[in-house]
Tab-separated table of C-alpha atoms in Angstrom:
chain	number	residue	atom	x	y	z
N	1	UNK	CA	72.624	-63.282	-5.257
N	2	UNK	CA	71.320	-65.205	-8.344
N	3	UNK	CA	70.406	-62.770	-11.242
N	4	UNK	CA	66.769	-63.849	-10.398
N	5	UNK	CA	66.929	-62.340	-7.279
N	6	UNK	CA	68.599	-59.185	-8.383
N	7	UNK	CA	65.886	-59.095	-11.110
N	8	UNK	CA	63.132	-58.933	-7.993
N	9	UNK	CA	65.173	-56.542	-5.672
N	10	UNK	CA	65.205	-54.246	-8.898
N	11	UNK	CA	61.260	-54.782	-9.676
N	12	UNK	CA	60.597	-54.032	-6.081
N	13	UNK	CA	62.502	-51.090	-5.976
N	14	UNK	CA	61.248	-49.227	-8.751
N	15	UNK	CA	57.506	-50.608	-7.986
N	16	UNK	CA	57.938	-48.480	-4.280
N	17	UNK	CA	59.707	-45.233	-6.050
N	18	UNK	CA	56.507	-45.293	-8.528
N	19	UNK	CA	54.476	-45.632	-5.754
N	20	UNK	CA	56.267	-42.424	-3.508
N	21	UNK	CA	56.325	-40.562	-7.239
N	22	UNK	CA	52.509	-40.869	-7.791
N	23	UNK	CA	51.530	-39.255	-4.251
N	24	UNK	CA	51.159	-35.440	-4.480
N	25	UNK	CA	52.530	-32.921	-2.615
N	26	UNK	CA	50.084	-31.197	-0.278
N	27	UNK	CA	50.336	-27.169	0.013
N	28	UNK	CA	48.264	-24.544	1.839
N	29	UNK	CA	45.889	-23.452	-0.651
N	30	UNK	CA	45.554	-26.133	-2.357
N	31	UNK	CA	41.874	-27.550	-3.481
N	32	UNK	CA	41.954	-31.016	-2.769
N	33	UNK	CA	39.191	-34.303	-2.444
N	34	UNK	CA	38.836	-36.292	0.498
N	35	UNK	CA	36.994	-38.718	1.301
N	36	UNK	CA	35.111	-39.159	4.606
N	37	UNK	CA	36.781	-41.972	7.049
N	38	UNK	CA	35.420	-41.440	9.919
N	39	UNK	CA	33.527	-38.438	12.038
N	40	UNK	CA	34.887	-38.074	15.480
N	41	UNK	CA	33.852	-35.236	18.080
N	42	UNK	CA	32.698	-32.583	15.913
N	43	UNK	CA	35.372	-33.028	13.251
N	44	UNK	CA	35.545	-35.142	10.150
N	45	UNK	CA	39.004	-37.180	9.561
N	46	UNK	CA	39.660	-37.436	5.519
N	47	UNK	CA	41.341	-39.280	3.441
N	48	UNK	CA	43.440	-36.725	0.812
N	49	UNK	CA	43.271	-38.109	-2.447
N	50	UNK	CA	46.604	-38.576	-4.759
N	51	UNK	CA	48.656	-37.401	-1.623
N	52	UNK	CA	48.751	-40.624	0.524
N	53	UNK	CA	47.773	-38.722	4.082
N	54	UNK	CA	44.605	-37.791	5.689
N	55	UNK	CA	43.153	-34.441	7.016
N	56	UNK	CA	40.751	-32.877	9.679
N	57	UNK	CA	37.827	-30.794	8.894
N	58	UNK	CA	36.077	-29.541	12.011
N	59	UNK	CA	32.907	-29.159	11.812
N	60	UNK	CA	33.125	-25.227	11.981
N	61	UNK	CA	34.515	-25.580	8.737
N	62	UNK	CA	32.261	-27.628	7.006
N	63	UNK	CA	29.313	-24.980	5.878
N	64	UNK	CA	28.829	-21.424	5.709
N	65	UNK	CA	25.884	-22.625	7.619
N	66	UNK	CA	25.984	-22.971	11.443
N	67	UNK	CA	25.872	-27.001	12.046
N	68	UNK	CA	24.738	-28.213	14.866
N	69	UNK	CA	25.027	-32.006	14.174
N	70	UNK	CA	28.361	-32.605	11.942
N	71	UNK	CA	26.478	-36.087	11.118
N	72	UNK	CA	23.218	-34.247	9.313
N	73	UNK	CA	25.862	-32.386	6.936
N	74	UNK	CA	27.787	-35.363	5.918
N	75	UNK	CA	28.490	-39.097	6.484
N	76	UNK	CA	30.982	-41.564	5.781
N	77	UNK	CA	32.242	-42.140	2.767
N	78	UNK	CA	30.722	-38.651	0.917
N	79	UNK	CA	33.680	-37.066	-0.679
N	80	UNK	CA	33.917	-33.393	-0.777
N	81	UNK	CA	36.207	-30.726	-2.604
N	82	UNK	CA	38.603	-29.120	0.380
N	83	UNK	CA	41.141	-26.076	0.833
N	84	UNK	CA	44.163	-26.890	2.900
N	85	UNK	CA	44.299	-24.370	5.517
N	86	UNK	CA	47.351	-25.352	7.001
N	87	UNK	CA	49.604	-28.102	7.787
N	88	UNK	CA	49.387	-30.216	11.484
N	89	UNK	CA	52.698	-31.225	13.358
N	90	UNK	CA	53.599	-34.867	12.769
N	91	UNK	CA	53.019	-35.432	16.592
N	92	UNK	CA	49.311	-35.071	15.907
N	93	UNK	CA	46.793	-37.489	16.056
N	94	UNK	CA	43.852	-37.950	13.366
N	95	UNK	CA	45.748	-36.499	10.530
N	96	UNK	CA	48.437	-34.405	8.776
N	97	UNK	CA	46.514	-31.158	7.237
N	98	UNK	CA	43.832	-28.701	8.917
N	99	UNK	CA	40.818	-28.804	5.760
N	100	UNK	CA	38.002	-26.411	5.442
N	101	UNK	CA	34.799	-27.286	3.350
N	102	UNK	CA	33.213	-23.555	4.026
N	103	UNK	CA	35.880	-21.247	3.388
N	104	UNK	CA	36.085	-22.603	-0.625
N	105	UNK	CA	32.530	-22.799	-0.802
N	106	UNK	CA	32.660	-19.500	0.495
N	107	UNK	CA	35.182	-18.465	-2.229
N	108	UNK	CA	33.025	-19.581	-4.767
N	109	UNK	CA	29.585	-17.685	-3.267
N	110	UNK	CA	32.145	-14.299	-3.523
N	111	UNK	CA	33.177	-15.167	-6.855
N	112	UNK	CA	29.368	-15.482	-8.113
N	113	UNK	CA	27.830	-12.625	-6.129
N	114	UNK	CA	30.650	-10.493	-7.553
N	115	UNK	CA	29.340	-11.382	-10.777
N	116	UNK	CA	25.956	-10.671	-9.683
N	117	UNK	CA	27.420	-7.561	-8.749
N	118	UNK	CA	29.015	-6.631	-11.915
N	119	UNK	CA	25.883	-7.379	-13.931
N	120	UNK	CA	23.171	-5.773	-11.518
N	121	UNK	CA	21.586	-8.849	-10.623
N	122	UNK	CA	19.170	-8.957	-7.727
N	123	UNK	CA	19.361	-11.500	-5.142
N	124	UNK	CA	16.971	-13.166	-2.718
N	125	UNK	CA	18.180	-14.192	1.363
N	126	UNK	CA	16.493	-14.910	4.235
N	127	UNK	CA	16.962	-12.634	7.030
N	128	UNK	CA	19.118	-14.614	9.553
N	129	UNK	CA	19.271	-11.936	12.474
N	130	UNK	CA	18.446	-8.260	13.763
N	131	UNK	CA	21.047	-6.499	14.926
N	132	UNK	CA	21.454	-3.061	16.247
N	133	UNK	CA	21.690	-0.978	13.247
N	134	UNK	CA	20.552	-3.668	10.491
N	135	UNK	CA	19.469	-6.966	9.209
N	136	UNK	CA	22.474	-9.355	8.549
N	137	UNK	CA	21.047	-11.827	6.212
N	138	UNK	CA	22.619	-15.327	4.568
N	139	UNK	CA	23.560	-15.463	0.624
N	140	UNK	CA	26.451	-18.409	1.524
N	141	UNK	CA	28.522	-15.748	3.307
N	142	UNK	CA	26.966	-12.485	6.218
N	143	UNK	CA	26.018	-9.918	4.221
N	144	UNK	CA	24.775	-6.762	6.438
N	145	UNK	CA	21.617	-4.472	5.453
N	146	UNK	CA	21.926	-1.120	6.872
N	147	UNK	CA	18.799	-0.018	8.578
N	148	UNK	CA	17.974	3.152	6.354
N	149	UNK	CA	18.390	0.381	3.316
N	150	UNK	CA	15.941	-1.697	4.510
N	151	UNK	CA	12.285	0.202	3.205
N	152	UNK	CA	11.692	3.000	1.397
N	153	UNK	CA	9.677	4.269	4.980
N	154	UNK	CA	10.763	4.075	8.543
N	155	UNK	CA	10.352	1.157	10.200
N	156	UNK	CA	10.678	1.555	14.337
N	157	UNK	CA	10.542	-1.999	14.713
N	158	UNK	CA	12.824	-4.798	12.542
N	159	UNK	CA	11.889	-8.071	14.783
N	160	UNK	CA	9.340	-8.858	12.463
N	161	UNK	CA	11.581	-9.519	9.720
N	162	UNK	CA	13.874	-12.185	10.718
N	163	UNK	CA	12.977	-15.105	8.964
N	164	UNK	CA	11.899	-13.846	6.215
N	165	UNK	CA	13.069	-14.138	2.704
N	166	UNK	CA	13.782	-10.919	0.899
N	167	UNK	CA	15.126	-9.186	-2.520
N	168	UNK	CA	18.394	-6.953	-2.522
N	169	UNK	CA	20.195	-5.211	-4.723
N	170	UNK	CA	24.314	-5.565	-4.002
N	171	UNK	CA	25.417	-1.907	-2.505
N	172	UNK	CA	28.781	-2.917	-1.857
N	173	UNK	CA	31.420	-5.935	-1.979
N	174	UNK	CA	34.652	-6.828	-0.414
N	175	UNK	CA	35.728	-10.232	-0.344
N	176	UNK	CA	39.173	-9.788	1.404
N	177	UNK	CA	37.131	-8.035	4.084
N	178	UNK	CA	34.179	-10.413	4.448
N	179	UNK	CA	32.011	-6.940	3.285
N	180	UNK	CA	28.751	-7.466	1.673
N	181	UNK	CA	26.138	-4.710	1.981
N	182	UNK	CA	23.008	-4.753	0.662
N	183	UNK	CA	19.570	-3.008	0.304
N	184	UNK	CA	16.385	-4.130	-0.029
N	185	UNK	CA	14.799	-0.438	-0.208
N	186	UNK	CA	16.688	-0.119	-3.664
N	187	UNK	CA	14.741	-2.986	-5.014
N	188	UNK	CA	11.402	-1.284	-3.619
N	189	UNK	CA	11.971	2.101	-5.024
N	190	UNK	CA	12.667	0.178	-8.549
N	191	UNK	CA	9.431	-1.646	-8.266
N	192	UNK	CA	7.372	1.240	-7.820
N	193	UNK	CA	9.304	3.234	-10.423
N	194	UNK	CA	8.214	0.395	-12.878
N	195	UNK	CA	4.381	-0.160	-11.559
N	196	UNK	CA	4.309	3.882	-11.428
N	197	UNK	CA	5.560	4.038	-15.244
N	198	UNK	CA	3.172	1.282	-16.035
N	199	UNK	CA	-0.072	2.730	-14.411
N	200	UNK	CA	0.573	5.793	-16.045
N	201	UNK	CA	0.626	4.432	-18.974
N	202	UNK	CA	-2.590	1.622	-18.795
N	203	UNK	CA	-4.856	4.301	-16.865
N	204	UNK	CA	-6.799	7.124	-18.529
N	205	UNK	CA	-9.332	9.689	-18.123
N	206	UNK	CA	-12.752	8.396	-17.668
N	207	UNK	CA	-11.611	4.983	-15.694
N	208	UNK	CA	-13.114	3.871	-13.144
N	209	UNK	CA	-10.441	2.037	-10.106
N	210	UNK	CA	-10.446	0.649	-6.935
N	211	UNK	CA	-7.148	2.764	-4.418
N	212	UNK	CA	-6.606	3.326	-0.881
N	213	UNK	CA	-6.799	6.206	0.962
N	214	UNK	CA	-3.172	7.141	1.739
N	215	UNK	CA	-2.326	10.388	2.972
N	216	UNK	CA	-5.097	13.452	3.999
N	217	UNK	CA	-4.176	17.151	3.862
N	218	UNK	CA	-6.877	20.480	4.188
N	219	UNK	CA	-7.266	20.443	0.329
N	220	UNK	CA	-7.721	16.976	-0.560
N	221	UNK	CA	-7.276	13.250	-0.303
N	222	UNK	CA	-4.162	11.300	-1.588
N	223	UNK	CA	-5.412	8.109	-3.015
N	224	UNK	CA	-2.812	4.815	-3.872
N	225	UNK	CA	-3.916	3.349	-6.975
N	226	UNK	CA	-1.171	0.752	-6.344
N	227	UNK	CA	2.279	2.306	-7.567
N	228	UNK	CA	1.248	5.980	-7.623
N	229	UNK	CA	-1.245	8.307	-5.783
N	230	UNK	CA	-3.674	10.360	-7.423
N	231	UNK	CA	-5.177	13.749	-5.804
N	232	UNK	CA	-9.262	13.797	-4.757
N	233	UNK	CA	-9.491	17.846	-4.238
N	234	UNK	CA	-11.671	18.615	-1.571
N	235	UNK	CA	-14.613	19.461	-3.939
N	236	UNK	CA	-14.189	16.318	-5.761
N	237	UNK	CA	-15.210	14.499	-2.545
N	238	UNK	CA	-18.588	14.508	-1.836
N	239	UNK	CA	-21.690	16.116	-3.939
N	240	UNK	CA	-22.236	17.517	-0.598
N	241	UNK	CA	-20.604	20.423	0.449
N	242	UNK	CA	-17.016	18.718	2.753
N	243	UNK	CA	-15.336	21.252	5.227
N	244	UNK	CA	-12.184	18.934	5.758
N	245	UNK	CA	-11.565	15.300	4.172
N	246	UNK	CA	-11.181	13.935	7.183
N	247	UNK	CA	-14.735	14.415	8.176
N	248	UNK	CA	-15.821	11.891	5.788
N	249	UNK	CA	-12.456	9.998	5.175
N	250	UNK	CA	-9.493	8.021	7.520
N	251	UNK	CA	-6.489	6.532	6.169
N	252	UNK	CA	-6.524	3.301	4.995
N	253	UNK	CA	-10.665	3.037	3.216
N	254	UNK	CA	-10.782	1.294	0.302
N	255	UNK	CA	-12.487	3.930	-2.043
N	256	UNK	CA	-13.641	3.490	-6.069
N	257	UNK	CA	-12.825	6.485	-8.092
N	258	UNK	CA	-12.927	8.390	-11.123
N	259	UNK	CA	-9.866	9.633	-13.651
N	260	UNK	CA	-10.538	13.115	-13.948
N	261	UNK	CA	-6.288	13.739	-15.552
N	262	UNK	CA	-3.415	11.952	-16.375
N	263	UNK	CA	-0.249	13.801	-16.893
N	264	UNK	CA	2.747	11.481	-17.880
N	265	UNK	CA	5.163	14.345	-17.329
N	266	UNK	CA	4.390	15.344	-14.106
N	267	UNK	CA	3.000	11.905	-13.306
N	268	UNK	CA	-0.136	13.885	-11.546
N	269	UNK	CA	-3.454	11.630	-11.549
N	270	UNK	CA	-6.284	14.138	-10.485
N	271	UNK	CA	-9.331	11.494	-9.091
N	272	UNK	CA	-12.975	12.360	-8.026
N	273	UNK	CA	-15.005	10.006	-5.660
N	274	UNK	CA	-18.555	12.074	-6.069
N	275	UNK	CA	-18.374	11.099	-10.142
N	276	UNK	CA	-18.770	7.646	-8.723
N	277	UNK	CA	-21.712	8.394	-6.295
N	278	UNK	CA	-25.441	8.639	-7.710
N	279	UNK	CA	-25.659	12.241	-8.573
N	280	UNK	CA	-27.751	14.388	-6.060
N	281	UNK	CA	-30.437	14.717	-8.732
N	282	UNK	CA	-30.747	10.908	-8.940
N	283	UNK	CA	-34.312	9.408	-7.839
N	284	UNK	CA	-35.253	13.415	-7.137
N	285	UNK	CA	-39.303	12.328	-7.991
N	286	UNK	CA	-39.387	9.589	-5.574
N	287	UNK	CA	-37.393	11.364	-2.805
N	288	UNK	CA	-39.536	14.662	-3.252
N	289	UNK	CA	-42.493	13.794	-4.974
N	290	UNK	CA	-45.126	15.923	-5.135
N	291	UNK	CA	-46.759	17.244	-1.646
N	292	UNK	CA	-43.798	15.728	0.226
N	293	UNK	CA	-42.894	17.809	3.332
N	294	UNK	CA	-39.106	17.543	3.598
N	295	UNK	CA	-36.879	19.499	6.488
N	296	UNK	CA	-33.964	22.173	4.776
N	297	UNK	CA	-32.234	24.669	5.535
N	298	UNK	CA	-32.081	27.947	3.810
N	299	UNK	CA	-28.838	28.503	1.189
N	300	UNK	CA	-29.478	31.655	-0.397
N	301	UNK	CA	-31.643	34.934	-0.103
N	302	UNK	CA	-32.455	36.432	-2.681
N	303	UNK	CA	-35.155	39.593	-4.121
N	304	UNK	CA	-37.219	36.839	-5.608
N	305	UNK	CA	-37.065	33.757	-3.143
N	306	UNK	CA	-35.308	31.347	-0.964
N	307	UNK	CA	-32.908	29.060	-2.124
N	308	UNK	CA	-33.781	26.067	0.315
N	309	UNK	CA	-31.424	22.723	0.545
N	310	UNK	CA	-33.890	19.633	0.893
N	311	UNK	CA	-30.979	17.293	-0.120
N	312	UNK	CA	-27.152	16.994	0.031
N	313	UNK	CA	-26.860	18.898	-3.414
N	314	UNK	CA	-30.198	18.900	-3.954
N	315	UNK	CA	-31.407	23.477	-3.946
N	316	UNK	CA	-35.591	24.049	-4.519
N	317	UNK	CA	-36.836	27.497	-4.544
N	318	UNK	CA	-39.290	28.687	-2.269
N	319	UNK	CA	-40.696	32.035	-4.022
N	320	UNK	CA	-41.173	34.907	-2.492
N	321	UNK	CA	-44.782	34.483	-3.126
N	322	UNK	CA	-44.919	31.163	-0.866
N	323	UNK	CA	-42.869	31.811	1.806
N	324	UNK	CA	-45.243	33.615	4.191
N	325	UNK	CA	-49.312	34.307	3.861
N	326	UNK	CA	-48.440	37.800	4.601
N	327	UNK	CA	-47.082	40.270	2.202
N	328	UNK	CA	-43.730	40.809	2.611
N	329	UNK	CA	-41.164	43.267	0.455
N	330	UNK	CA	-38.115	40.769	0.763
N	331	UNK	CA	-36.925	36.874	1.919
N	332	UNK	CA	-34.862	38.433	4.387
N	333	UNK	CA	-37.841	40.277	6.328
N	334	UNK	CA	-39.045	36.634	7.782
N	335	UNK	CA	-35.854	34.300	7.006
N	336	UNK	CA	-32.283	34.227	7.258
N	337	UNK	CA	-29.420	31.967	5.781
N	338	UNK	CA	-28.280	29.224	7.531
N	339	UNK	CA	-31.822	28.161	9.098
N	340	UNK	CA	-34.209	25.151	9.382
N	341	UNK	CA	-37.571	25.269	7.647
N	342	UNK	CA	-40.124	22.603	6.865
N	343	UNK	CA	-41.160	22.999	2.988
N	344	UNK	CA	-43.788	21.768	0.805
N	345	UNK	CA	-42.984	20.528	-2.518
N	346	UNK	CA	-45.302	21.750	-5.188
N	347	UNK	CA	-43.410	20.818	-8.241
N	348	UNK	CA	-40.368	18.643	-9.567
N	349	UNK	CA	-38.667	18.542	-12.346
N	350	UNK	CA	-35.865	16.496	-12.724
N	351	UNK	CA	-34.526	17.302	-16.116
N	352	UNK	CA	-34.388	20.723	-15.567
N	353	UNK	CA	-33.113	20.332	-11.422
N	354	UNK	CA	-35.648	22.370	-10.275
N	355	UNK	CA	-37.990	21.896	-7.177
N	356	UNK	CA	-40.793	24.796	-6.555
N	357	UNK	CA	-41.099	24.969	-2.795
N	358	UNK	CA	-43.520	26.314	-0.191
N	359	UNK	CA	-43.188	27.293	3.264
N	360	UNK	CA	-46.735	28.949	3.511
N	361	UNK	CA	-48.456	25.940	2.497
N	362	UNK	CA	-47.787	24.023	5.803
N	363	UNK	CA	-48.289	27.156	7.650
N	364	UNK	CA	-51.998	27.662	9.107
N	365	UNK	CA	-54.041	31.250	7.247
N	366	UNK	CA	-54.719	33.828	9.352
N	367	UNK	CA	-58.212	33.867	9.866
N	368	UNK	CA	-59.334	37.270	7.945
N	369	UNK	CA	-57.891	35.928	4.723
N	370	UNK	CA	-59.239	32.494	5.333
N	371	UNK	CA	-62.439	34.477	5.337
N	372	UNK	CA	-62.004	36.602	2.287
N	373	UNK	CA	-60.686	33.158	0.557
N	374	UNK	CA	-64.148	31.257	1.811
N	375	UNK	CA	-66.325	34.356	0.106
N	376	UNK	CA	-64.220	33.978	-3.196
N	377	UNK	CA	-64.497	30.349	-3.282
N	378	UNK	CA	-67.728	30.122	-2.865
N	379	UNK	CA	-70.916	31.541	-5.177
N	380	UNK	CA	-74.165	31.044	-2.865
N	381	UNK	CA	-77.337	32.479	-2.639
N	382	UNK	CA	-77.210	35.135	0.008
N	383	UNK	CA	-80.169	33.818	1.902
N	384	UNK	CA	-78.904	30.203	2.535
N	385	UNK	CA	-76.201	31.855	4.261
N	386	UNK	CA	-77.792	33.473	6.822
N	387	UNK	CA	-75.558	36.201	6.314
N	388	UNK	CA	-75.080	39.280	3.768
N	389	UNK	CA	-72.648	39.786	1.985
N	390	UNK	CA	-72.614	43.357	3.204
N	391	UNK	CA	-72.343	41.363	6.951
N	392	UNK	CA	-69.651	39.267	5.554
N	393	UNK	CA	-67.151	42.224	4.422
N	394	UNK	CA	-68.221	44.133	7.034
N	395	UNK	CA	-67.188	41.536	9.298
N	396	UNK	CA	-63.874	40.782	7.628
N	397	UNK	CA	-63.195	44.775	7.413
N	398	UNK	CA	-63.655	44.842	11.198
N	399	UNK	CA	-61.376	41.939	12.042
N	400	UNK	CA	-58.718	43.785	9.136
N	401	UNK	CA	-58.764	47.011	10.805
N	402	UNK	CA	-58.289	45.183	14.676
């Protein structure tokens, strides 16, 4: 062999043990790039760069998604970072190593939502599935929502959120266990905490808001001002007298009302609705003018008169004097509390909320007193009566003593 020749041999030699000495060994574990040869039957065959061989990645293990279609996740010639799962007898076809896409994508989605984790963070996932006992819900790997962690209320029915895209706060992580619990609820309760602490501190007394009848007990109404509830007492209700709320209020009416307290400390909001309402008083001279004849019932009894209620609110007094065109000693010889009269207004005053009343004014005279009444009203010659006024007493004396 000429020294030529050996010269080649040696070239070629070394040219093939560079070659072999450039290709990398492969090892379970390793992260790897391939690049996409060819998709066959639901599995993607690779080529491993720096190692000389190629790989399968089926499509199971291509996304933490589910994929339906291998060929809408990736196509030929895409080339994607790999973990070598494990290695593939030399008898088998369409490659040497068994690659997965999703478990180091997966590995890195731990890695960040542990850091999440460490530092609080709150993440947002849609709602994937309901599932007896929870929500499981996707954040790049299952994480699981127990169902008292899922509102800060009971819930009987969960359907309704699947789909949707929530916040949660990380309860608990385990990556070597595939554990990831989370809560929504927490995330609720911290919002409200925050628009409570903020309300209290924008709102004061005198205000005037817009809240929503929440919650109604014997001695009030529980009104959400949107991140706390403030009180309406009973007697803060209605200028009107109000038995129970309910009577006049249902869960869920929009109502405007008035600051009465604040208290930061106890974070108690005491509201009125009636300081919002036209006061009882309000338009009193066109509503009872003078010589109206309203319907009331009677409030009070007392030596001097009757306390009558015209108006929610709204008390006139009928004096003993006007209630009846016969003498009586007391109110309670001819009324009695709790009933219906018609009334005659004789005099309003609206500064002063006070309305004179009259029962005996729509009430016809007996006729002795109308007589009596005619002979004082009236100064006229005794003859163009026809009568004396000897006749006329006489006459009214009679019908007296019958």
């Amino acid at each position: 062999m000429t020294e030529l020749e050996n010269n080649h041999v040696e070239s070629t030699n070394e040219t093939m043990e560079d070659a072999l000495n450039s290709f990398q060994e492969v090892k379970v574990g390793d992260i790897v790039k391939g690049e996409v040869l060819a998709i066959e039957d639901k599995q993607a065959i690779v080529g491993i760069e720096g190692a000389g061989v190629e790989g399968v990645v089926p499509a199971k293990e291509l996304s933490t998604l589910p994929v339906d279609d291998i060929n809408d996740t990736i196509k030929v010639g895409d080339v994607l970072d790999l973990v070598v799962i494990s290695a593939i007898g030399k008898d088998k076809e369409n490659g040497s190593y068994l690659l997965s896409k999703r478990r180091l994508d997966a590995k890195k989605v731990w890695e960040d939502i542990e850091k999440d984790f460490q530092e609080g963070k709150i993440i947002e996932a849609p709602v994937t599935n309901v599932v007896k006992g929870g929500l499981v819900v996707d954040v790049g790997v299952r994480g699981f929502v127990p169902a008292s962690m899922v509102e800060d209320h009971f819930v009987d029915d969960f359907e309704g959120y699947k789909g949707q895209t929530l916040t949660f706060k990380i309860i608990e992580i385990e990556p070597s266990e595939n554990r990831l619990i989370l809560s929504h609820k927490a995330v609720v309760e911290t919002e409200k905490e925050a628009k409570k602490a903020e309300l209290l501190e924008s709102i004061k007394e005198g205000d005037k808001i817009e809240g929503t009848v929440a919650r109604l007990t014997d001695f009030g109404a529980f009104i959400d001002l949107g991140g706390i509830d403030g009180l309406v007492h009973v007697s803060e209700i209605s200028h009107a007298h109000v038995a129970k709320p309910s009577d006049v209020l249902k869960v869920g009416d929009k109502v405007e009302v008035a600051v009465l307290s604040v208290d930061p400390t106890t974070e108690r909001v005491s509201l009125s609705i009636k300081d919002t309402l036209p006061g009882p008083w309000a338009n009193i001279e066109e509503k009872a003018a003078k010589d109206t004849v309203l319907d009331g019932t009677v409030k009070r009894l007392t030596s001097f008169g009757a306390f009558v209620e015209v108006f929610p609110g709204v008390e006139g007094l009928v004096h003993i004097s006007q209630i009846s065109h016969k003498h009586i000693a007391t109110p309670h010889e001819v009324l009695s509390e709790g009933e219906e009269v018609q009334v005659k207004v004789l005099e309003v005053n609206p500064d002063d909320h006070r309305i004179a009343l009259s029962i005996k004014a729509l009430e016809e005279k007996p006729e002795a007193e109308a007589v009596v009444e005619e002979e004082e009203s009236y100064d006229l010659p005794e003859e163009s009566t026809g009568f004396t006024m000897g006749d006329i007493l006489g006459d009214a004396l009679k019908d007296t003593e019958e």
